[in-house]
XYZ file of C-alpha atoms in Angstrom:
587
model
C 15.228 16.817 16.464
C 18.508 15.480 15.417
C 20.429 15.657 12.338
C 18.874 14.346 9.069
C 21.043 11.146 8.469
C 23.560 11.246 5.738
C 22.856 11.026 1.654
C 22.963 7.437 0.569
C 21.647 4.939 -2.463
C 18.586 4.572 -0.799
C 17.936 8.373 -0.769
C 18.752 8.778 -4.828
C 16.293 5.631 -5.203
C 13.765 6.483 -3.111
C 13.799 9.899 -4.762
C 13.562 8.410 -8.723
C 10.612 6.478 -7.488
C 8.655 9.482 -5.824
C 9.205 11.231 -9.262
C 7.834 8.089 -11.228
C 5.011 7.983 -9.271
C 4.531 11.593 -9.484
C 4.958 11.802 -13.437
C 2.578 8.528 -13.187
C -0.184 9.820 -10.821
C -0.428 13.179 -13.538
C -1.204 10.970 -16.309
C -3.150 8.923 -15.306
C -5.553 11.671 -13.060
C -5.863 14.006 -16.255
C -6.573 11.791 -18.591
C -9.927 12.227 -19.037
C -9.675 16.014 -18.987
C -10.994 16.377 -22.704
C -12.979 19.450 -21.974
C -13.545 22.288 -19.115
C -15.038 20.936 -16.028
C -15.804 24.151 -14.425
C -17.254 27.230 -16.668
C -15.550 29.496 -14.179
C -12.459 28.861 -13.135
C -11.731 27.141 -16.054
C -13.341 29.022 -18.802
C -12.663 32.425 -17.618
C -8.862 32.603 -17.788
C -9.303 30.779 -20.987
C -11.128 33.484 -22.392
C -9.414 36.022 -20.838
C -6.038 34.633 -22.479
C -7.625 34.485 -25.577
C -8.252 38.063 -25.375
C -4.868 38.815 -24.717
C -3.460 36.811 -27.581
C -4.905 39.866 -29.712
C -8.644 38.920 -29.949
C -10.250 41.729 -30.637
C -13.040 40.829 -28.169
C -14.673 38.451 -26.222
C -17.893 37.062 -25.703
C -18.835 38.831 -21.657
C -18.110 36.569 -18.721
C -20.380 35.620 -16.234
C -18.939 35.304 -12.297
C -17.087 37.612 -10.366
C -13.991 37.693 -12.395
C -10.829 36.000 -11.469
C -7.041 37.682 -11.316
C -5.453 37.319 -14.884
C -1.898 35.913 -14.169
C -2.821 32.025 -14.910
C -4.449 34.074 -17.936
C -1.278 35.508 -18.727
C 0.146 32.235 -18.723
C -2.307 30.806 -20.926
C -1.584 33.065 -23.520
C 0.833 32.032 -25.729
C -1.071 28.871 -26.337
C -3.535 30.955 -28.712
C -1.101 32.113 -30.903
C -0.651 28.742 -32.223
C -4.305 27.410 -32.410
C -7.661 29.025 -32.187
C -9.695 25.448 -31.448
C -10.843 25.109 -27.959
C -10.323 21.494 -26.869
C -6.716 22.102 -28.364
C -6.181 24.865 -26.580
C -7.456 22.929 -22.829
C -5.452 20.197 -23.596
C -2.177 22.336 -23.764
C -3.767 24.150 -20.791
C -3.671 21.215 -18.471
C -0.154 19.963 -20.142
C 0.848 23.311 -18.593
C -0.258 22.961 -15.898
C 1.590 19.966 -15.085
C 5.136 21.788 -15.762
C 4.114 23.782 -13.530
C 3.736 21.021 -11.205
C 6.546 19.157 -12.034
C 8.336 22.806 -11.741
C 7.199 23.161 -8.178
C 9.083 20.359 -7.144
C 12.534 22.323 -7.359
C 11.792 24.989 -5.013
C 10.271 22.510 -2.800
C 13.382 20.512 -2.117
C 15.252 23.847 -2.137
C 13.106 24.560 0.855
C 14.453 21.204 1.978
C 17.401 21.815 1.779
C 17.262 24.675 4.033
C 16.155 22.520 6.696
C 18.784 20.525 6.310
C 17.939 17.712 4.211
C 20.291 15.985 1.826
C 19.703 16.767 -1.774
C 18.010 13.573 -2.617
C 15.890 13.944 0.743
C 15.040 17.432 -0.603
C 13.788 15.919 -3.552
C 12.183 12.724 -2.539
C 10.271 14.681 0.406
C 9.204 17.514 -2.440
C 7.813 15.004 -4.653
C 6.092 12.985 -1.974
C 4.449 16.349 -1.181
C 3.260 16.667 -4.652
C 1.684 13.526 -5.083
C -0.514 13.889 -1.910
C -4.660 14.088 -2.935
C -4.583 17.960 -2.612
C -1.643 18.596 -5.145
C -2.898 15.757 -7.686
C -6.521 16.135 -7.880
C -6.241 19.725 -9.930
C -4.070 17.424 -12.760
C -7.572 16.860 -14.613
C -7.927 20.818 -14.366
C -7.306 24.102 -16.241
C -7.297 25.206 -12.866
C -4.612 28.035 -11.739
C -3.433 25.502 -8.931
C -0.729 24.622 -10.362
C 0.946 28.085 -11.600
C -0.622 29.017 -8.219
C 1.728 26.643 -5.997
C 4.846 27.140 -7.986
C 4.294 30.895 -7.223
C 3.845 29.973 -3.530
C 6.826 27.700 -3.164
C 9.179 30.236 -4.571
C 7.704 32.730 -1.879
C 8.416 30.705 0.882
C 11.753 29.687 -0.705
C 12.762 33.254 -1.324
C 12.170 33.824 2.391
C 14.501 31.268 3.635
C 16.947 32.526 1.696
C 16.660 36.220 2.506
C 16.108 35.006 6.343
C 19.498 33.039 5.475
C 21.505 35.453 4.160
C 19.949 38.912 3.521
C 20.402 40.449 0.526
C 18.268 43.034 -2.299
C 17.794 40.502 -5.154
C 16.407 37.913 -2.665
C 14.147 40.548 -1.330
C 13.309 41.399 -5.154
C 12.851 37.702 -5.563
C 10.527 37.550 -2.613
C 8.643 40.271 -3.778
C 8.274 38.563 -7.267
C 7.540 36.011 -6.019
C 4.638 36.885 -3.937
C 2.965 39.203 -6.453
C 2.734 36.680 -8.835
C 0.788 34.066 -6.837
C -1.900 37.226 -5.843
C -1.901 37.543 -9.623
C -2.790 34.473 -10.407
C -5.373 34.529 -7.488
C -6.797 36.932 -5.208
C -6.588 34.210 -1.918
C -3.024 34.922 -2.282
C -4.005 37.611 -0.335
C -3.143 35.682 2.247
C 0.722 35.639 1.663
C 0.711 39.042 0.878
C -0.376 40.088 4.414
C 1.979 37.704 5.871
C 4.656 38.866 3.932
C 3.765 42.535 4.899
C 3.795 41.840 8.187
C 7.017 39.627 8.530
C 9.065 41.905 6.282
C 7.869 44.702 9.007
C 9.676 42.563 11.458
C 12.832 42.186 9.282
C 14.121 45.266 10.336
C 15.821 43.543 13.331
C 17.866 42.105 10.402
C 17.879 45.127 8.244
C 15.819 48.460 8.187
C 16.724 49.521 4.750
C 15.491 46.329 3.256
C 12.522 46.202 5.756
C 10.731 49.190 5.092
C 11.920 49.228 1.449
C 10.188 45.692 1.430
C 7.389 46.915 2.993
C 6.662 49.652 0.304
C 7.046 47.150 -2.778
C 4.908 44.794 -1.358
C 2.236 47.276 -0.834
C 2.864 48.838 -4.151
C 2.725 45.203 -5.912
C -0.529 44.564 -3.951
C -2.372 48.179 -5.186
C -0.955 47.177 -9.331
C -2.209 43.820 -8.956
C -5.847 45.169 -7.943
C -5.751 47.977 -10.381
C -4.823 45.400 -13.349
C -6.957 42.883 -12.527
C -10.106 45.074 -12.237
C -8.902 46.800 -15.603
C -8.989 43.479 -17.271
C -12.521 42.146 -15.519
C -14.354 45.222 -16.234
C -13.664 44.965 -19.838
C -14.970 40.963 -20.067
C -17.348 40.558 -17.416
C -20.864 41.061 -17.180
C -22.319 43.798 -14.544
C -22.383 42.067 -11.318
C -20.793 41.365 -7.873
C -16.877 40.873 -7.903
C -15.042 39.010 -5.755
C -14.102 41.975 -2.906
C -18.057 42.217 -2.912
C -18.639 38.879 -1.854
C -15.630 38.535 0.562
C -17.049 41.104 2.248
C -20.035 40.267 2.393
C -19.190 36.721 3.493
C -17.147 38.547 6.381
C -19.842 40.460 7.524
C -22.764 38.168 7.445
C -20.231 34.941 9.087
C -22.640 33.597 12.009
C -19.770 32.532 14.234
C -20.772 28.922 15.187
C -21.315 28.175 11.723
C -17.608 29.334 10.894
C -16.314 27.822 13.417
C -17.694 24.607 12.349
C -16.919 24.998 9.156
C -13.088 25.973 10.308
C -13.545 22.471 12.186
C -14.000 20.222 9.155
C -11.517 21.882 6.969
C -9.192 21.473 9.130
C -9.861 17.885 10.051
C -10.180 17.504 6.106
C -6.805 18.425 5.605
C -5.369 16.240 8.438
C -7.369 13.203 6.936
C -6.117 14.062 3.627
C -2.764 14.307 4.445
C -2.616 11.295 6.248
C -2.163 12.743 9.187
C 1.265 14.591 8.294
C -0.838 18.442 8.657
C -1.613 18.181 12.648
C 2.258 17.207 12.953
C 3.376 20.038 10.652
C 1.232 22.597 12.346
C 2.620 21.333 15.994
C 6.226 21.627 14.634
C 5.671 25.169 13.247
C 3.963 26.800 16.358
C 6.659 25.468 18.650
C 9.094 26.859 15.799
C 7.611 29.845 15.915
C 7.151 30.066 19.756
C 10.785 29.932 19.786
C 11.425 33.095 17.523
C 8.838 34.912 18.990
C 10.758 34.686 22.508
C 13.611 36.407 21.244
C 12.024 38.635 18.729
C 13.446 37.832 15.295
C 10.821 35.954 13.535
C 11.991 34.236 10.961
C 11.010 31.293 8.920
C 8.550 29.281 11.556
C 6.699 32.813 12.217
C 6.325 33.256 8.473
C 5.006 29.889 7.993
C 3.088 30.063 11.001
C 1.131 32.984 10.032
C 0.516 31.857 6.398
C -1.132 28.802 7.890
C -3.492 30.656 10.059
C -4.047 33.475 7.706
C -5.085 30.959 4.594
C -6.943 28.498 6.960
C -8.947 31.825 8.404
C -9.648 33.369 4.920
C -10.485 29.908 3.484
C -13.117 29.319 6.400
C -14.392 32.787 6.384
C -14.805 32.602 2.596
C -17.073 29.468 2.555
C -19.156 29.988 5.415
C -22.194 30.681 3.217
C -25.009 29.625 4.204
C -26.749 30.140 0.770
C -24.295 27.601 -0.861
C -23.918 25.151 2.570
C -28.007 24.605 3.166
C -28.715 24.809 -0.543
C -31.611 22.307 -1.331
C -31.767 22.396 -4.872
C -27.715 21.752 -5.804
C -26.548 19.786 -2.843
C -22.396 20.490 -2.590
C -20.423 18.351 -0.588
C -17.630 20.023 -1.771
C -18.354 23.136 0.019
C -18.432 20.906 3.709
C -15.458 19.346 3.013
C -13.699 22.329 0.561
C -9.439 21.610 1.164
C -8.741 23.616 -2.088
C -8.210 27.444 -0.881
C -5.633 25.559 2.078
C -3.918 22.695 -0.256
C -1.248 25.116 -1.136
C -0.259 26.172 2.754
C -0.617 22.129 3.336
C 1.848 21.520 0.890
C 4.764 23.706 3.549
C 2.768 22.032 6.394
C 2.988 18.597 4.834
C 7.150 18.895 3.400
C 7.938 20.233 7.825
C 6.183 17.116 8.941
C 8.005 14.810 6.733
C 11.236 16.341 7.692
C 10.488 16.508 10.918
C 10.240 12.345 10.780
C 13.328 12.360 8.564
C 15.197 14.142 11.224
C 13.660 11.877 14.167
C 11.093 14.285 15.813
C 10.475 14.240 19.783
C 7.766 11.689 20.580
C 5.956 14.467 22.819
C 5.639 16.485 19.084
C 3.274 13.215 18.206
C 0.921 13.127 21.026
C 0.353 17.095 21.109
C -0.906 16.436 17.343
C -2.217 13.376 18.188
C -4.029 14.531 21.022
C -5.456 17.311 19.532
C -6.798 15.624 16.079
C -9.094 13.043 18.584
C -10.203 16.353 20.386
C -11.076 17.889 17.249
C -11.767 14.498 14.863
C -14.831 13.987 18.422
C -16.123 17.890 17.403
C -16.334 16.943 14.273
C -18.340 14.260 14.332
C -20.811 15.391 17.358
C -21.585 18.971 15.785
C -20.955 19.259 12.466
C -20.871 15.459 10.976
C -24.584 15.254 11.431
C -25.635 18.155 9.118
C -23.229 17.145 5.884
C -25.066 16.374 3.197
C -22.565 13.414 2.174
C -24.473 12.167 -1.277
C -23.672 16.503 -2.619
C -21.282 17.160 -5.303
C -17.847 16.734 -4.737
C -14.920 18.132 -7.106
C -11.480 19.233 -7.090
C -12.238 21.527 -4.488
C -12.327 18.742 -2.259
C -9.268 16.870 -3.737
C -7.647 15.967 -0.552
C -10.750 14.035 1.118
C -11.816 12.734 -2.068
C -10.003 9.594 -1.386
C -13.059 8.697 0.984
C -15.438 8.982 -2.159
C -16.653 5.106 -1.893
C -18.256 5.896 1.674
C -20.517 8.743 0.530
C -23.821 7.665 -0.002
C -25.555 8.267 -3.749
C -28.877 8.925 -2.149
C -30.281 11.506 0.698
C -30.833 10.599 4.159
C -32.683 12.249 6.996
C -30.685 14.884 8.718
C -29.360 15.502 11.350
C -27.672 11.659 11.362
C -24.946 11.004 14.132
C -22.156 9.225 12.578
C -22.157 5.158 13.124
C -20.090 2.126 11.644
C -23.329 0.972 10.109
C -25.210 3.761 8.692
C -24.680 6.442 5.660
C -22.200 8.906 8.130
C -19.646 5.666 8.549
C -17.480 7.980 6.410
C -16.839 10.247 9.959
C -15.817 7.396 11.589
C -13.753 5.563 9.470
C -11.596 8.558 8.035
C -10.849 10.046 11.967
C -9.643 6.403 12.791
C -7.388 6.394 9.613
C -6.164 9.993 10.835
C -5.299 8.679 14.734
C -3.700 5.435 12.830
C -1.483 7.438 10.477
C -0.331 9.981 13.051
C 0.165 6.832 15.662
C 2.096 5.114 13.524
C 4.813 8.202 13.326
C 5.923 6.934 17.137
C 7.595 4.125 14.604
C 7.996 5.945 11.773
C 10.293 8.490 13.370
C 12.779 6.145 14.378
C 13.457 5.047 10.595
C 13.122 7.787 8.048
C 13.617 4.910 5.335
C 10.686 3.214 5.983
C 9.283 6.684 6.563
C 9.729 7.608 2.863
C 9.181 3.805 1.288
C 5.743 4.187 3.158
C 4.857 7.469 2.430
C 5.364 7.471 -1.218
C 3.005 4.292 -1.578
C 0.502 6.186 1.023
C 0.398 9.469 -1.170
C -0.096 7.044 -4.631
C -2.817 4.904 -3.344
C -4.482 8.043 -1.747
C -3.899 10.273 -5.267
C -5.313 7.269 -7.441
C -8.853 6.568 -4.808
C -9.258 10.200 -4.986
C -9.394 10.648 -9.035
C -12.938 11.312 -9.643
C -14.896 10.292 -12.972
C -16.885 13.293 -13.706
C -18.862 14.329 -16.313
C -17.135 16.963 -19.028
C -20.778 19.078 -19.803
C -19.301 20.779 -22.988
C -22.379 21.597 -24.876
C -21.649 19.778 -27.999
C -25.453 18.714 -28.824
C -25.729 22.583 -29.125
C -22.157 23.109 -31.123
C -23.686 19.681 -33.353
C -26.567 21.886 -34.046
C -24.471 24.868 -34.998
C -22.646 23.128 -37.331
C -26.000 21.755 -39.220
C -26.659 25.723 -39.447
C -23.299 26.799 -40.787
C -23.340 23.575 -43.527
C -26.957 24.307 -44.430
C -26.744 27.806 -45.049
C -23.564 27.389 -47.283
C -20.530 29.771 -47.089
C -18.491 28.067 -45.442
C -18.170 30.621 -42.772
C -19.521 30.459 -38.777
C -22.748 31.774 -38.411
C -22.858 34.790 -35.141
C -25.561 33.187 -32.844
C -27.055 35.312 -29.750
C -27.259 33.907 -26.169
C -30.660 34.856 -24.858
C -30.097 35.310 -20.857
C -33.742 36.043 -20.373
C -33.936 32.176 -19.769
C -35.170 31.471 -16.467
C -32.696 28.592 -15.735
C -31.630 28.852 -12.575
C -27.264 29.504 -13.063
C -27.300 27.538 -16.078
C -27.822 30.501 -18.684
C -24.966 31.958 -17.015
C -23.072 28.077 -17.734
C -24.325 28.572 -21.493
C -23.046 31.963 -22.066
C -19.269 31.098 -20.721
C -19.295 27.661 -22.604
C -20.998 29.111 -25.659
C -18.052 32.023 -25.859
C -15.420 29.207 -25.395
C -16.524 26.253 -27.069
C -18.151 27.489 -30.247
C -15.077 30.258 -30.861
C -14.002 31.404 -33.107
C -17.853 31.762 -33.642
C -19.305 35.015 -32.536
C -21.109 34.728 -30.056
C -23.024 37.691 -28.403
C -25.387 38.545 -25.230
C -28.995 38.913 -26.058
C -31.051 40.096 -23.087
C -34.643 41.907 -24.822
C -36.038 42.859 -22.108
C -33.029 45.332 -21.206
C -32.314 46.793 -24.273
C -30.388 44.483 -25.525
C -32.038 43.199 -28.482
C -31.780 40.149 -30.887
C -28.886 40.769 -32.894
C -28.698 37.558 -35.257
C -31.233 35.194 -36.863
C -29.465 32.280 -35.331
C -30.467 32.288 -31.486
C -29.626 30.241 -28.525
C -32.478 30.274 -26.067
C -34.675 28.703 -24.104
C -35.824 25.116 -25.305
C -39.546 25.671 -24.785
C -39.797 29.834 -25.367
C -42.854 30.253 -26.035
C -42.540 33.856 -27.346
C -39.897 32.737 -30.055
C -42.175 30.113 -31.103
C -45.322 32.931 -31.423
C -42.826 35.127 -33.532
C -42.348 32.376 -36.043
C -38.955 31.072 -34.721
C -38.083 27.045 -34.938
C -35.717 25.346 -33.379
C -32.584 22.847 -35.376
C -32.514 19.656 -35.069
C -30.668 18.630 -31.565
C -31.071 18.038 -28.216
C -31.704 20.747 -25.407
C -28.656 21.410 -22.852
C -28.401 23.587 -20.010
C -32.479 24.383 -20.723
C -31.152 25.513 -24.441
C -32.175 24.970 -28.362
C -30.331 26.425 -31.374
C -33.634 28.501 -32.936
C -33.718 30.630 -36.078
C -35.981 33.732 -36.516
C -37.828 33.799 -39.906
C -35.967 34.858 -42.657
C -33.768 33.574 -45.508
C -32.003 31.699 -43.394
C -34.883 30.026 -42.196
C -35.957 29.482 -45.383
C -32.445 28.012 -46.030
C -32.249 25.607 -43.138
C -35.896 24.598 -43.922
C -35.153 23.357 -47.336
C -32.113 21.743 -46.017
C -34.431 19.520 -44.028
C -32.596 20.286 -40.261
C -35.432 22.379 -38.716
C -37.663 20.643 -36.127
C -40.465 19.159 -37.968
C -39.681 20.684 -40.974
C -37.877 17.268 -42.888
């Protein structure tokens, strides 16, 4: 590769556009983010923030718990307002500093590589507004705390690779243990940065093995807080070590590897292409450090990529969720989420490596091997996807594509053609061999390289904003409210969640929404049957419960929602709502 060409006008334009349409693409993907998409990923840092604001308790979680440092982000919001859909709207504005934040390291990064300064930043912000790094806009999501975290890792590594020093290597360590923090696939980095800092002490043995140790230390206080904080708001199940585990040791190995296939060929397709050049440029990068031992940035990149691509495959070859008949999730075939942050490095070396005129025999290695892998993917695992599933965030940087998945089922297995429902294989590995083709041009004018790429990344980010339905429960919270203005007070009546329900997941939807939405409500777990008894005469349970109705129970006026009815045992507060005229049948 040869020298970047020299800063210009064109640069400091081309780099105030990227940002408009970055600033642009946020607004206008979240929107529609007027409530929690997710009662998971969402919800449970929400609650768990909450909590540390100085409630005195929570309602229990359902799930496997999540690390708490998006949480701990989160926090501050609830000191100013205890109303939910206030407090997710300043959780997603958040989010999007921290988005807009990430773009500073990024160019930093850049800059490293020998970019101008407005190269640095118009290649960072055309990063950012690819699919992957806009879709989680509309989100609560820790994505975006998660990447900034990330990028100042890989930043902090350059720099100590640069010029060693302790407060870069205190910066690193920062750095990395607060993206595991904020979420345990983070592991990921933390290995790599275990085992490169081993490595360092070519450079430095002091700061190696002191390295070494902090990492590992950071890595043991991260666990031990996060499972102090999750066994205090979670209800008794599997965590998240249980199920990586077990997803590692029940893996059938064709069925990962076909599921490593399509993620990768996701984020290729998502990328436009710029991922198989990035990951070409890295391992020859790292090829040449590994010849003469000192393994510096290209190693450390190298063995993020392969250590978050591995985990992320590992982690979703589940059979249970992939061959589920009764919730059908696309999502899961085609999941880019768990890699979209490691894409983001992959993505900013493959621009740079066009800026800066890359060999033509770079192009047709990546070339070549996205047709070898785009034909796998469409012989032996194309045919199984269930392409009319569910498709989310998680799948931000294919989501572009959503026009070509069809609304109803087909017959499977179906080998991809132009004219029936699996045209989507085809037509997205031809846009993959066009967009990496076209770099045999695009490398010989890094202008038109960044003019096209920041109109590629916008019309991408816009096709892949999804319109999906917000399911707060606010039938249910309606319902409550005819309760608490019935009974007279002028306080929030405590209602139970009855988990006894046999709802498939969706009492376990009801109890996280019901501890978020209806707050500062009390809301508490009611499961009879296990000793955990009605606690309240205003109950949330099954729509049709027979039993309730046999006890004398009736339901409030409203409409059912994740199987569930607002009831009220007998009592003066029956006797209240009935006169009130907002009991079922009872006007």
């Amino acid at each position: 590769m040869v020298p970047a060409e020299q800063s210009s006008w064109f640069w400091w334009v081309a780099a105030v556009v990227a940002l408009v349409a970055f600033v642009w693409l946020r607004f206008e993907v979240s929107r529609d983010a007027i409530a929690p998409r997710t009662p998971w990923d969402e919800i449970h840092p929400l609650q768990i923030a909450r909590l540390l604001a100085g409630a005195s308790e929570i309602t229990p979680l359902s799930g496997s718990g999540y690390y708490p440092g998006w949480a701990i982000l989160l926090t501050p919001i609830w000191w100013f307002t205890q109303d939910p859909t206030t407090a997710y709207h300043a959780a997603v504005a958040l989010g999007s500093v921290f988005a807009a934040a990430t773009i500073l390291p990024l160019a930093a990064i850049g800059r490293y590589m020998w970019l101008s300064t407005p190269q640095a930043l118009t290649v960072a912000t055309i990063v950012m507004c690819l699919p992957g790094r806009v879709g989680a806009a509309e989100y609560a999501l820790s994505e975006q705390a998660l990447m900034l975290f990330y990028a100042c890792a890989v930043l902090a590594m350059f720099a100590i690779w640069r010029r060693p020093s302790w407060w870069r290597l205190i910066l690193l360590v920062a750095a990395v243990s607060a993206a595991y923090m904020t979420h345990t696939r983070a592991l990921a980095l933390v290995l790599t940065a275990l085992v490169w800092m081993a490595f360092f002490f070519r450079r430095s043995i002091a700061k190696a093995i002191v390295g070494v140790a902090l990492l590992v230390l950071a890595w043991r206080g991260v666990d031990m807080l996060a499972t102090a904080i999750n066994s205090r708001v979670l209800l008794p199940g599997a965590d998240k070590a249980d199920l990586a585990i077990s997803a590692l040791t029940n893996a059938e190995p064709r069925l990962l590897a076909r599921v490593l296939l399509n993620q990768s060929w996701a984020q290729v397709v998502g990328t436009a292409g710029l991922f198989a050049l990035g990951i070409v440029v890295i391992v020859v990068w790292m090829l040449r450090e590994v010849r003469t031992l000192r393994l510096g940035p290209g190693s450390f990149l190298f063995g993020l990529t392969i250590a978050t691509v591995a985990m992320s495959a590992i982690w979703w070859t589940r059979p249970d969720i992939l061959w589920n008949g009764s919730y059908v999730r696309l999502d899961a075939w085609l999941y880019t989420r768990y890699i979209d942050q490691v894409a983001a490095f992959v993505c900013l070396v493959a621009i740079v490596a066009l800026i800066r005129r890359v060999r033509a025999s770079m192009i047709w290695i990546a070339l070549g091997v996205f047709v070898a892998g785009a034909i796998a993917v469409v012989v032996r695992v194309a045919p199984d996807v269930p392409l009319w599933g569910v498709i989310s965030t998680s799948s931000s940087a294919i989501n572009s594509w959503q026009q070509l998945f069809p609304d109803e089922p087909f017959v499977r297995p179906l080998l991809p053609s132009f004219t029936n429902e699996g045209s989507f294989w085809l037509w997205a590995s031809l846009f993959g061999v066009a967009c990496i083709a076209s770099m045999f041009v695009l490398r010989r004018s890094p202008r038109t390289t960044a003019a096209g790429l920041i109109v590629l990344a916008t019309v991408l980010s816009l096709n892949a904003d999804l319109d999906l339905r917000r399911p707060a429960p606010l039938e249910t919270e309606a319902a409550l409210e005819l309760a608490d203005a019935a009974a007279g007070g002028g306080e929030l009546l405590p209602v139970d969640v009855d988990l006894t329900c046999a709802t498939g997941s969706r009492q376990y939807q009801m109890l996280n929404w019901a501890g978020y939405w209806f707050a500062p409500r009390e809301v508490n777990v009611a499961i009879p049957a296990r000793g955990y008894p009605f606690t309240t005469d205003l109950l949330l349970s099954c729509h049709d419960n027979a039993e309730l109705h046999r006890s004398g129970a009736l339901r409030v006026d409203g409409e059912a929602e994740f199987g569930y009815r607002v009831w009220v045992r007998p009592g003066d507060l029956q006797d209240e709502l009935s006169h009130a005229g907002v009991l079922e049948g009872r006007e």
